[in-house]
Amino acid sequence: MKNIYSTLLIIFISITAFGQKSDIREGNKFFAQAAYIDAADAYENVNNKTQEVLQNLGDSYFFTNQMQNAAEVYELLFLRHEGAVAPEYQFRYAHTLMAAGNYVKANELMNELTGENWDHEKFVSELDTMVPHKFKYDQVMNNQSSSDFGIGFYGERVAFASTRNQERPVYPWNKLPTLDLYSAKMSDEGEMTDIVLFSNVINTDEHESSATFSQDGKVMFFDRTNEDRVKNENDVRVAHISLYRAENVDGNWTNVQKLPFSSDEYSVEHPSLSADGSKLYFSSDMPGGSGSFDIYVVDINEDGTYGAPRNLGPAVNTAHREQFPFISDENVLYFTSDGHQGFGNLDIFRTEGDFSEIENLGASINSGSDDFAFVIKEKDEMGFFASNRRGTDNLYQFTREENEIIKAPTVTDETSGQDVIAIDGSKIYFDFDKATIKPESKPVLDSVVTYMNKYANINVKVESHADARGSDKYNMDLSKRRAASTVNYLVEKGIDKGRLTSEGYGESRPVNDCTKPNMCTEEQYAKNRRSVFVVSNRKETMSNDTDMEEQDEN
């Protein structure tokens, strides 16, 4: 009898092991096909999950916006295999935590991953005092429980992408039909009516989305998934995305042509045409970028040819995803990113001019979920965006208004004429030939800390000086040391060093006529041994990095 039980146990274990291997094989097959819903189902049946199974299961949930499930799997992955997990899983784990509002743990993961100081509470507090606009939004009605996104202005109508066409093939990634392009009328209340499917010249059994139009409505750019699948670096066959141009002739779309910088080897997607039709912005993972998807621009020549695509550079692009560019009529570029610090997953950002500075649009529009495909008519202060904050991609209509930022009060320095911090005794003073902070200066510096915490939208430049006794070079070095010690005190009290710059002026800016040795009293000389706190908006350039480096060395 004992032998019978032993035999049955061996058979049971063998069957179970066989089933486990079968589920893993099924999961791996679906995962390689980007059929993430099916992959998650198969991996969940595996009892003894390996590191690879946990990684793929977490990703299957992450890529289908099941963030709570993804967070639980990633947590188990790091508990069991900490130190052996690639950075991209830590990155995605952090974003699942942000989606759930667990910014404390997310901060820890991102700090470790990036080496930067991610402090979400401080980030939000400062952002509230910096963003130029606040947004009010409502979900667009009549989405028929489909996945809708990629809305754009189309004359008096709108164009958008949707999975609502049930005649299309089902996409294995999310078990929804492939995307088609539609146009519709949009009421002031955010209700879509007269919804019309673009013709089969535009729409195919592949995905079409992200339409952008010339001002006269005669030219359209859009993206479409390639029919051919090619192997990527992981030996998985994937379909990349290409950009297309179409013309409206006598009310019909025709002359559909793939743009010459599209490829079967990488994706180009999410086009946005400038108001004058001379530039096309798009996102791509083409070789030579920062990593994942970057934002690019290409010139459209008068003869209809195209220049070479140009990467917008490191201020905009990161090692992670930058997608869905939109260039407004006022040449403000809006885009989405999960690489810059934000609220979690894709956030909406803005930049303009030379694109050297970016700005998160803030908590009134961004969430811990993917927020993307932002378009705006800036003269009307209204527009649309998409978000999966309610589980699936939905369209939202918004209006925006000016953010009333409380201006930091300042006073004018009698010597330089600059705006300085408006606190009692807005300077601190030093002993002769010393750069150490005097005890009586600490209350003034503490007031500076209070001031900067209250007005988080400003930066401060510390300008330090010396009296006329000593050589010019010695006094210049001494003033730099005084500036550095002043900055160090503020940083030790919790002020972000990125908000502080400093410069030493030596004896070049006296407040009185004491310009030479042995001509004034000690009390008169002492008035020139000072640090002054000059106020500046955070967007302004106050000093270069070499100043700080030189001061730190002293």
Coordinates of C-alpha atoms in Angstrom, one line a residue, residues 29-496:
K29 CA 4.7 32.4 -26.3
F30 CA 2.0 35.0 -25.6
F31 CA 4.5 37.4 -24.1
A32 CA 6.7 37.2 -27.2
Q33 CA 3.6 38.0 -29.3
A34 CA 2.8 41.0 -27.0
A35 CA -0.5 39.2 -26.1
Y36 CA -0.1 40.4 -22.6
I37 CA -3.6 39.6 -21.3
D38 CA -3.2 35.9 -22.4
A39 CA 0.4 35.9 -21.1
A40 CA -0.8 37.1 -17.6
D41 CA -3.4 34.4 -17.5
A42 CA -0.8 31.7 -18.2
Y43 CA 1.8 33.0 -15.8
E44 CA -0.7 33.3 -13.0
N45 CA -1.2 29.5 -13.2
V46 CA 2.5 28.9 -12.3
N47 CA 2.8 28.2 -8.6
N48 CA 6.6 28.3 -8.3
K49 CA 7.3 31.5 -10.3
T50 CA 10.9 32.0 -11.4
Q51 CA 12.5 35.4 -11.7
E52 CA 11.7 35.4 -15.5
V53 CA 8.1 34.5 -14.8
L54 CA 7.7 37.3 -12.3
Q55 CA 9.4 39.8 -14.6
N56 CA 7.1 38.9 -17.5
L57 CA 4.0 38.7 -15.4
G58 CA 4.7 42.2 -13.9
D59 CA 5.3 43.6 -17.4
S60 CA 2.1 41.9 -18.7
Y61 CA 0.1 43.7 -16.1
F62 CA 2.0 47.0 -16.5
F63 CA 1.6 47.1 -20.3
T64 CA -2.2 46.5 -20.0
N65 CA -2.6 49.3 -17.3
Q66 CA -3.3 46.9 -14.4
M67 CA -1.1 48.8 -12.1
Q68 CA -2.1 47.4 -8.8
N69 CA -1.5 43.8 -10.0
A70 CA 1.8 44.9 -11.5
A71 CA 2.9 46.6 -8.3
E72 CA 2.2 43.4 -6.3
V73 CA 4.2 41.2 -8.7
Y74 CA 7.1 43.7 -8.9
E75 CA 7.2 43.8 -5.1
L76 CA 7.5 40.0 -5.0
L77 CA 10.2 40.1 -7.7
F78 CA 12.3 42.5 -5.7
L79 CA 11.8 40.7 -2.4
R80 CA 13.0 37.4 -3.9
H81 CA 15.7 38.7 -6.3
E82 CA 16.9 42.0 -5.1
G83 CA 20.3 42.9 -6.6
A84 CA 19.7 40.6 -9.6
V85 CA 16.9 42.6 -11.3
A86 CA 17.6 44.9 -14.3
P87 CA 17.0 48.7 -13.8
E88 CA 14.0 48.8 -16.2
Y89 CA 11.9 46.7 -13.7
Q90 CA 12.8 49.1 -10.9
F91 CA 11.7 52.0 -13.1
R92 CA 8.3 50.4 -13.9
Y93 CA 7.8 49.3 -10.3
A94 CA 8.3 52.9 -9.2
H95 CA 5.7 54.1 -11.7
T96 CA 3.2 51.5 -10.5
L97 CA 3.7 52.8 -6.9
M98 CA 3.1 56.4 -8.1
A99 CA -0.1 55.3 -9.9
A100 CA -1.2 54.0 -6.5
G101 CA -0.2 57.2 -4.7
N102 CA 2.7 55.5 -2.8
Y103 CA 5.2 58.3 -3.6
V104 CA 7.4 57.6 -0.5
K105 CA 8.5 54.2 -1.7
A106 CA 8.6 55.4 -5.3
N107 CA 10.9 58.2 -4.3
E108 CA 13.3 55.7 -2.8
L109 CA 13.3 53.6 -5.9
M110 CA 13.8 56.6 -8.3
N111 CA 16.5 58.1 -6.1
E112 CA 18.4 54.8 -6.1
L113 CA 17.9 54.4 -9.9
T114 CA 18.7 57.9 -11.0
G115 CA 21.0 59.3 -8.4
E116 CA 18.8 62.4 -8.3
N117 CA 16.7 63.8 -5.4
W118 CA 13.1 62.7 -6.2
D119 CA 10.9 64.3 -3.4
H120 CA 7.3 64.2 -4.6
E121 CA 5.9 66.3 -1.9
K122 CA 8.4 69.1 -2.5
F123 CA 8.0 68.7 -6.3
V124 CA 4.3 69.2 -6.1
S125 CA 4.6 72.1 -3.6
E126 CA 7.0 74.0 -5.9
L127 CA 5.1 73.1 -9.0
D128 CA 1.9 74.7 -7.7
T129 CA 3.7 78.0 -7.4
M130 CA 5.3 77.8 -10.8
V131 CA 2.8 76.4 -13.4
P132 CA 1.3 79.3 -15.4
H133 CA -2.1 77.6 -15.8
K134 CA -4.7 75.6 -14.0
F135 CA -7.0 73.2 -15.8
K136 CA -10.7 72.1 -15.5
Y137 CA -11.7 69.1 -17.5
D138 CA -14.5 66.6 -18.0
Q139 CA -14.6 63.3 -19.9
V140 CA -15.9 63.5 -23.5
M141 CA -19.2 61.7 -23.8
N142 CA -20.2 59.1 -26.3
N143 CA -17.1 56.9 -26.2
Q144 CA -19.2 53.7 -26.3
S145 CA -16.9 51.9 -23.8
S146 CA -14.2 51.9 -26.5
S147 CA -10.6 53.0 -26.2
D148 CA -10.3 56.5 -27.6
F149 CA -7.3 58.8 -27.8
G150 CA -5.2 60.9 -30.2
I151 CA -7.7 63.7 -30.7
G152 CA -6.8 66.6 -33.0
F153 CA -8.4 69.7 -34.5
Y154 CA -9.9 69.2 -37.9
G155 CA -11.4 72.5 -39.1
E156 CA -14.7 72.9 -37.1
R157 CA -14.6 69.2 -36.2
V158 CA -12.2 66.9 -34.4
A159 CA -10.4 63.8 -35.5
F160 CA -9.6 60.9 -33.1
A161 CA -8.5 57.3 -32.9
S162 CA -10.8 54.6 -31.5
T163 CA -11.2 50.9 -31.2
R164 CA -15.0 51.1 -31.6
N165 CA -15.0 49.5 -35.1
Q166 CA -16.0 45.9 -34.3
E167 CA -15.3 44.8 -37.9
R168 CA -11.6 45.2 -37.4
P169 CA -9.3 42.4 -36.3
V170 CA -8.8 42.0 -32.5
Y171 CA -5.4 43.2 -31.3
P172 CA -3.9 40.6 -29.0
W173 CA -2.1 43.2 -26.8
N174 CA -5.4 44.4 -25.2
K175 CA -8.1 42.2 -26.8
L176 CA -9.7 45.2 -28.6
P177 CA -10.2 45.9 -32.3
T178 CA -7.4 47.7 -34.1
L179 CA -7.6 51.5 -34.2
D180 CA -9.3 53.5 -36.8
L181 CA -9.5 57.2 -37.4
Y182 CA -12.9 59.0 -37.0
S183 CA -14.1 62.6 -37.2
A184 CA -16.9 64.2 -35.2
K185 CA -18.6 67.4 -34.1
M186 CA -17.8 68.4 -30.5
S187 CA -20.3 70.4 -28.5
D188 CA -19.2 73.0 -25.9
E189 CA -20.4 70.4 -23.3
G190 CA -17.9 67.8 -24.6
E191 CA -20.4 65.6 -26.4
M192 CA -19.4 64.0 -29.7
T193 CA -22.0 63.9 -32.4
D194 CA -22.0 63.1 -36.2
I195 CA -19.2 60.6 -35.7
V196 CA -17.9 59.5 -39.1
L197 CA -15.3 56.9 -40.0
F198 CA -12.6 58.0 -42.4
S199 CA -12.6 56.0 -45.6
N200 CA -10.7 52.8 -46.2
V201 CA -8.1 54.8 -48.1
I202 CA -7.0 56.0 -44.6
N203 CA -8.2 53.2 -42.4
T204 CA -7.0 49.6 -42.8
D205 CA -6.9 46.4 -40.6
E206 CA -3.7 47.9 -39.1
H207 CA -3.7 50.6 -36.4
E208 CA -4.2 54.2 -37.6
S209 CA -4.1 57.1 -35.2
S210 CA -2.8 60.6 -34.4
A211 CA -4.0 62.7 -37.3
T212 CA -2.8 66.2 -37.8
F213 CA -4.0 68.6 -40.5
S214 CA -2.9 71.7 -42.4
Q215 CA -4.7 74.9 -41.7
D216 CA -6.8 74.6 -44.8
G217 CA -7.6 71.0 -44.1
K218 CA -6.2 69.8 -47.4
V219 CA -3.3 67.8 -46.0
M220 CA -3.3 65.2 -43.3
F221 CA -0.4 63.4 -41.6
F222 CA -1.2 60.3 -39.5
D223 CA 0.5 57.1 -38.4
R224 CA -0.1 53.5 -39.3
T225 CA 1.3 50.2 -38.0
N226 CA 3.4 48.4 -40.6
E227 CA 2.1 45.2 -42.1
D228 CA 5.5 43.5 -41.9
R229 CA 6.8 42.2 -38.6
V230 CA 10.6 42.3 -38.1
K231 CA 12.7 40.8 -35.3
N232 CA 13.9 43.2 -32.6
E233 CA 17.0 42.9 -30.4
N234 CA 15.2 40.2 -28.3
D235 CA 14.6 38.1 -31.4
V236 CA 10.8 38.9 -31.2
R237 CA 8.9 39.9 -34.3
V238 CA 7.3 43.3 -33.9
A239 CA 5.4 45.7 -36.1
H240 CA 6.8 49.2 -36.1
I241 CA 4.8 52.3 -36.9
S242 CA 5.2 54.7 -39.9
L243 CA 4.1 58.2 -40.8
Y244 CA 1.8 58.9 -43.8
R245 CA 0.7 61.9 -45.7
A246 CA -2.7 62.2 -47.5
E247 CA -4.3 64.9 -49.6
N248 CA -8.0 66.0 -49.7
V249 CA -9.0 66.3 -53.4
D250 CA -12.7 67.4 -54.0
G251 CA -13.7 66.2 -50.6
N252 CA -12.0 62.8 -50.8
W253 CA -8.8 61.7 -49.1
T254 CA -6.3 60.3 -51.6
N255 CA -2.6 60.2 -52.6
V256 CA -1.6 58.4 -49.4
Q257 CA 2.2 58.2 -49.2
K258 CA 4.6 56.9 -46.5
L259 CA 7.1 59.5 -45.4
P260 CA 10.6 58.8 -46.5
F261 CA 12.1 58.7 -43.0
S262 CA 9.8 55.9 -41.9
S263 CA 11.3 52.5 -41.6
D264 CA 10.5 48.8 -41.0
E265 CA 13.4 48.8 -38.4
Y266 CA 12.0 51.4 -36.0
S267 CA 8.9 53.5 -35.4
V268 CA 8.0 57.0 -36.3
E269 CA 4.6 58.1 -34.8
H270 CA 2.4 60.9 -33.4
P271 CA 2.9 63.6 -35.9
S272 CA 2.0 67.3 -35.2
L273 CA 2.2 69.9 -38.0
S274 CA 3.2 73.5 -37.3
A275 CA 0.6 76.2 -38.1
D276 CA 2.6 77.4 -41.1
G277 CA 3.1 73.9 -42.4
S278 CA 6.9 74.2 -42.4
K279 CA 7.7 71.7 -39.6
L280 CA 6.5 68.3 -38.6
Y281 CA 7.1 67.1 -35.0
F282 CA 6.9 63.4 -34.2
S283 CA 8.2 60.7 -31.8
S284 CA 10.6 57.9 -32.7
D285 CA 12.9 55.3 -31.4
M286 CA 15.2 55.6 -34.4
P287 CA 18.9 54.9 -33.8
G288 CA 20.9 57.7 -32.3
G289 CA 18.3 58.9 -29.7
S290 CA 18.5 59.2 -26.0
G291 CA 16.7 55.8 -25.4
S292 CA 13.2 54.5 -26.0
F293 CA 11.2 57.2 -27.8
D294 CA 12.4 60.8 -28.4
I295 CA 10.8 63.9 -29.8
Y296 CA 12.0 65.0 -33.3
V297 CA 11.3 67.7 -35.8
V298 CA 11.7 67.7 -39.6
D299 CA 11.5 70.6 -42.0
I300 CA 9.0 70.4 -44.8
N301 CA 10.4 72.2 -47.8
E302 CA 8.4 74.4 -50.2
D303 CA 8.7 71.7 -52.9
G304 CA 7.2 69.1 -50.5
T305 CA 10.5 67.3 -49.7
Y306 CA 11.7 66.8 -46.2
G307 CA 14.9 67.7 -44.4
A308 CA 16.8 65.4 -42.0
P309 CA 14.9 64.7 -38.7
R310 CA 16.5 66.5 -35.8
N311 CA 16.4 65.3 -32.2
L312 CA 15.1 68.0 -29.8
G313 CA 17.9 67.3 -27.4
P314 CA 18.5 66.3 -23.8
A315 CA 16.4 69.0 -22.1
V316 CA 13.3 67.4 -23.7
N317 CA 14.4 63.8 -24.3
T318 CA 15.4 61.2 -21.6
A319 CA 16.4 57.5 -21.7
H320 CA 12.7 56.7 -21.3
R321 CA 9.5 57.6 -23.3
E322 CA 8.8 61.0 -24.8
Q323 CA 5.8 60.8 -27.1
F324 CA 2.7 62.6 -28.4
P325 CA 4.2 66.0 -29.4
F326 CA 1.8 68.9 -30.2
I327 CA 3.0 72.2 -31.5
S328 CA 0.5 75.0 -30.8
D329 CA -0.3 78.0 -33.0
E330 CA 1.8 80.0 -30.6
N331 CA 4.8 77.6 -31.1
V332 CA 4.5 76.1 -27.7
L333 CA 5.5 72.4 -27.8
Y334 CA 3.5 70.0 -25.6
F335 CA 4.6 66.4 -25.2
T336 CA 4.3 63.5 -22.8
S337 CA 7.1 61.7 -20.8
D338 CA 7.6 59.2 -18.1
G339 CA 11.4 60.0 -17.9
H340 CA 11.1 63.4 -16.3
Q341 CA 9.9 63.7 -12.7
G342 CA 6.1 63.8 -12.6
F343 CA 3.1 62.2 -11.0
G344 CA 3.6 58.8 -12.4
N345 CA 3.6 57.1 -15.9
L346 CA 3.1 59.5 -18.8
D347 CA 2.8 63.2 -17.8
I348 CA 2.1 66.2 -20.0
F349 CA 4.9 68.8 -20.3
R350 CA 5.4 72.0 -22.2
T351 CA 8.5 73.8 -23.7
E352 CA 9.0 76.7 -26.1
G353 CA 11.7 78.8 -27.7
D354 CA 14.9 76.8 -28.0
F355 CA 13.4 73.9 -26.0
S356 CA 16.1 74.2 -23.4
E357 CA 13.7 74.2 -20.4
I358 CA 10.6 72.0 -19.8
E359 CA 7.7 72.4 -17.4
N360 CA 5.2 69.8 -16.0
L361 CA 1.7 71.1 -16.5
G362 CA 0.9 70.3 -12.9
A363 CA -1.6 68.4 -10.7
S364 CA -4.7 70.0 -12.2
I365 CA -4.3 67.9 -15.3
N366 CA -1.7 65.2 -14.7
S367 CA -2.3 62.0 -12.6
G368 CA -0.5 58.8 -11.6
S369 CA -1.8 57.2 -14.8
D370 CA -0.9 57.8 -18.4
D371 CA -1.9 61.4 -19.4
F372 CA -1.1 62.1 -23.1
A373 CA -2.1 63.3 -26.5
F374 CA -2.7 66.9 -25.4
V375 CA -3.9 69.5 -27.9
I376 CA -4.9 73.1 -27.4
K377 CA -6.4 76.2 -29.0
E378 CA -4.5 78.7 -26.9
K379 CA -6.5 81.7 -28.0
D380 CA -9.7 80.0 -26.8
E381 CA -8.0 78.5 -23.7
M382 CA -9.5 75.1 -24.5
G383 CA -8.4 71.7 -25.8
F384 CA -8.4 68.0 -25.3
F385 CA -6.2 65.2 -23.9
A386 CA -6.4 61.5 -23.3
S387 CA -5.9 59.5 -20.1
N388 CA -6.3 55.9 -18.8
R389 CA -6.9 57.1 -15.3
R390 CA -10.3 55.3 -15.4
G391 CA -8.9 52.0 -16.7
T392 CA -9.1 52.5 -20.4
D393 CA -8.0 55.3 -22.8
N394 CA -10.6 58.1 -22.7
L395 CA -10.8 61.6 -24.1
Y396 CA -11.2 64.6 -21.9
Q397 CA -12.1 68.2 -22.8
F398 CA -10.5 71.0 -20.8
T399 CA -10.5 74.7 -20.3
R400 CA -7.6 76.5 -18.7
E401 CA -7.1 79.7 -16.7
E402 CA -4.2 81.7 -15.4
N403 CA -2.6 80.3 -12.2
E404 CA -2.6 83.2 -9.7
I405 CA 0.9 82.9 -8.4
I406 CA 1.6 84.9 -5.3
K407 CA 4.6 87.2 -6.1
A408 CA 7.4 87.1 -3.6
P409 CA 7.8 90.6 -1.9
T410 CA 11.1 92.3 -2.4
V411 CA 12.9 95.5 -1.6
T412 CA 15.5 97.4 -3.6
D413 CA 19.1 97.2 -2.5
E414 CA 20.3 100.7 -2.1
T415 CA 23.7 99.9 -3.6
S416 CA 23.0 97.7 -6.6
G417 CA 19.4 98.5 -7.3
Q418 CA 18.5 94.8 -7.4
D419 CA 15.5 93.2 -5.9
V420 CA 16.5 91.5 -2.6
I421 CA 14.6 89.5 0.0
A422 CA 12.1 91.6 2.0
I423 CA 13.1 90.6 5.5
D424 CA 14.3 92.6 8.4
G425 CA 18.1 93.0 8.0
S426 CA 18.2 91.6 4.5
K427 CA 22.0 91.3 4.7
I428 CA 24.5 89.4 6.9
Y429 CA 27.9 90.6 7.9
F430 CA 31.3 89.0 8.6
D431 CA 34.2 89.6 10.9
F432 CA 37.4 91.0 9.4
D433 CA 39.3 88.3 7.3
K434 CA 36.6 85.7 8.2
A435 CA 34.1 83.7 6.1
T436 CA 32.4 81.9 9.0
I437 CA 28.7 82.7 9.8
K438 CA 28.4 84.9 12.9
P439 CA 25.8 83.8 15.6
E440 CA 24.0 87.1 15.2
S441 CA 23.6 86.4 11.4
K442 CA 21.8 83.1 12.0
P443 CA 18.3 84.6 12.7
V444 CA 18.6 86.5 9.4
L445 CA 19.5 83.4 7.5
D446 CA 16.7 81.4 9.2
S447 CA 14.3 84.2 7.9
V448 CA 15.7 83.6 4.4
V449 CA 14.9 79.9 4.8
T450 CA 11.3 80.7 5.9
Y451 CA 11.0 83.1 3.0
M452 CA 12.2 80.6 0.4
N453 CA 10.0 77.8 1.8
K454 CA 7.0 80.2 1.5
Y455 CA 7.8 81.3 -2.0
A456 CA 8.9 78.1 -3.7
N457 CA 8.8 79.6 -7.2
I458 CA 11.8 81.9 -6.6
N459 CA 15.6 81.3 -6.7
V460 CA 18.1 83.3 -4.7
K461 CA 21.5 84.5 -5.7
V462 CA 23.9 85.1 -2.8
E463 CA 26.2 88.1 -3.5
S464 CA 29.1 88.5 -1.1
H465 CA 31.6 91.3 -0.6
A466 CA 34.8 92.2 1.2
D467 CA 36.2 95.5 2.5
A468 CA 39.1 97.3 0.8
R469 CA 41.9 96.0 3.1
G470 CA 44.0 93.3 1.4
S471 CA 44.9 92.6 -2.2
D472 CA 42.2 92.5 -4.9
K473 CA 42.7 88.8 -5.5
Y474 CA 42.7 87.9 -1.8
N475 CA 39.5 89.9 -1.3
M476 CA 37.9 88.2 -4.3
D477 CA 38.7 84.8 -2.9
L478 CA 37.5 85.8 0.5
S479 CA 34.2 87.0 -0.8
K480 CA 33.7 83.8 -2.7
R481 CA 34.3 81.8 0.5
R482 CA 31.7 84.0 2.3
A483 CA 29.2 83.3 -0.5
A484 CA 29.9 79.6 -0.3
S485 CA 29.5 79.5 3.5
T486 CA 26.2 81.4 3.2
V487 CA 24.9 79.0 0.7
N488 CA 26.0 76.0 2.7
Y489 CA 24.1 77.3 5.8
L490 CA 20.9 77.6 3.7
V491 CA 21.3 74.1 2.2
E492 CA 21.9 72.6 5.7
K493 CA 18.6 74.1 6.7
G494 CA 16.8 72.2 3.9
I495 CA 16.9 74.6 0.9
D496 CA 17.4 72.8 -2.4

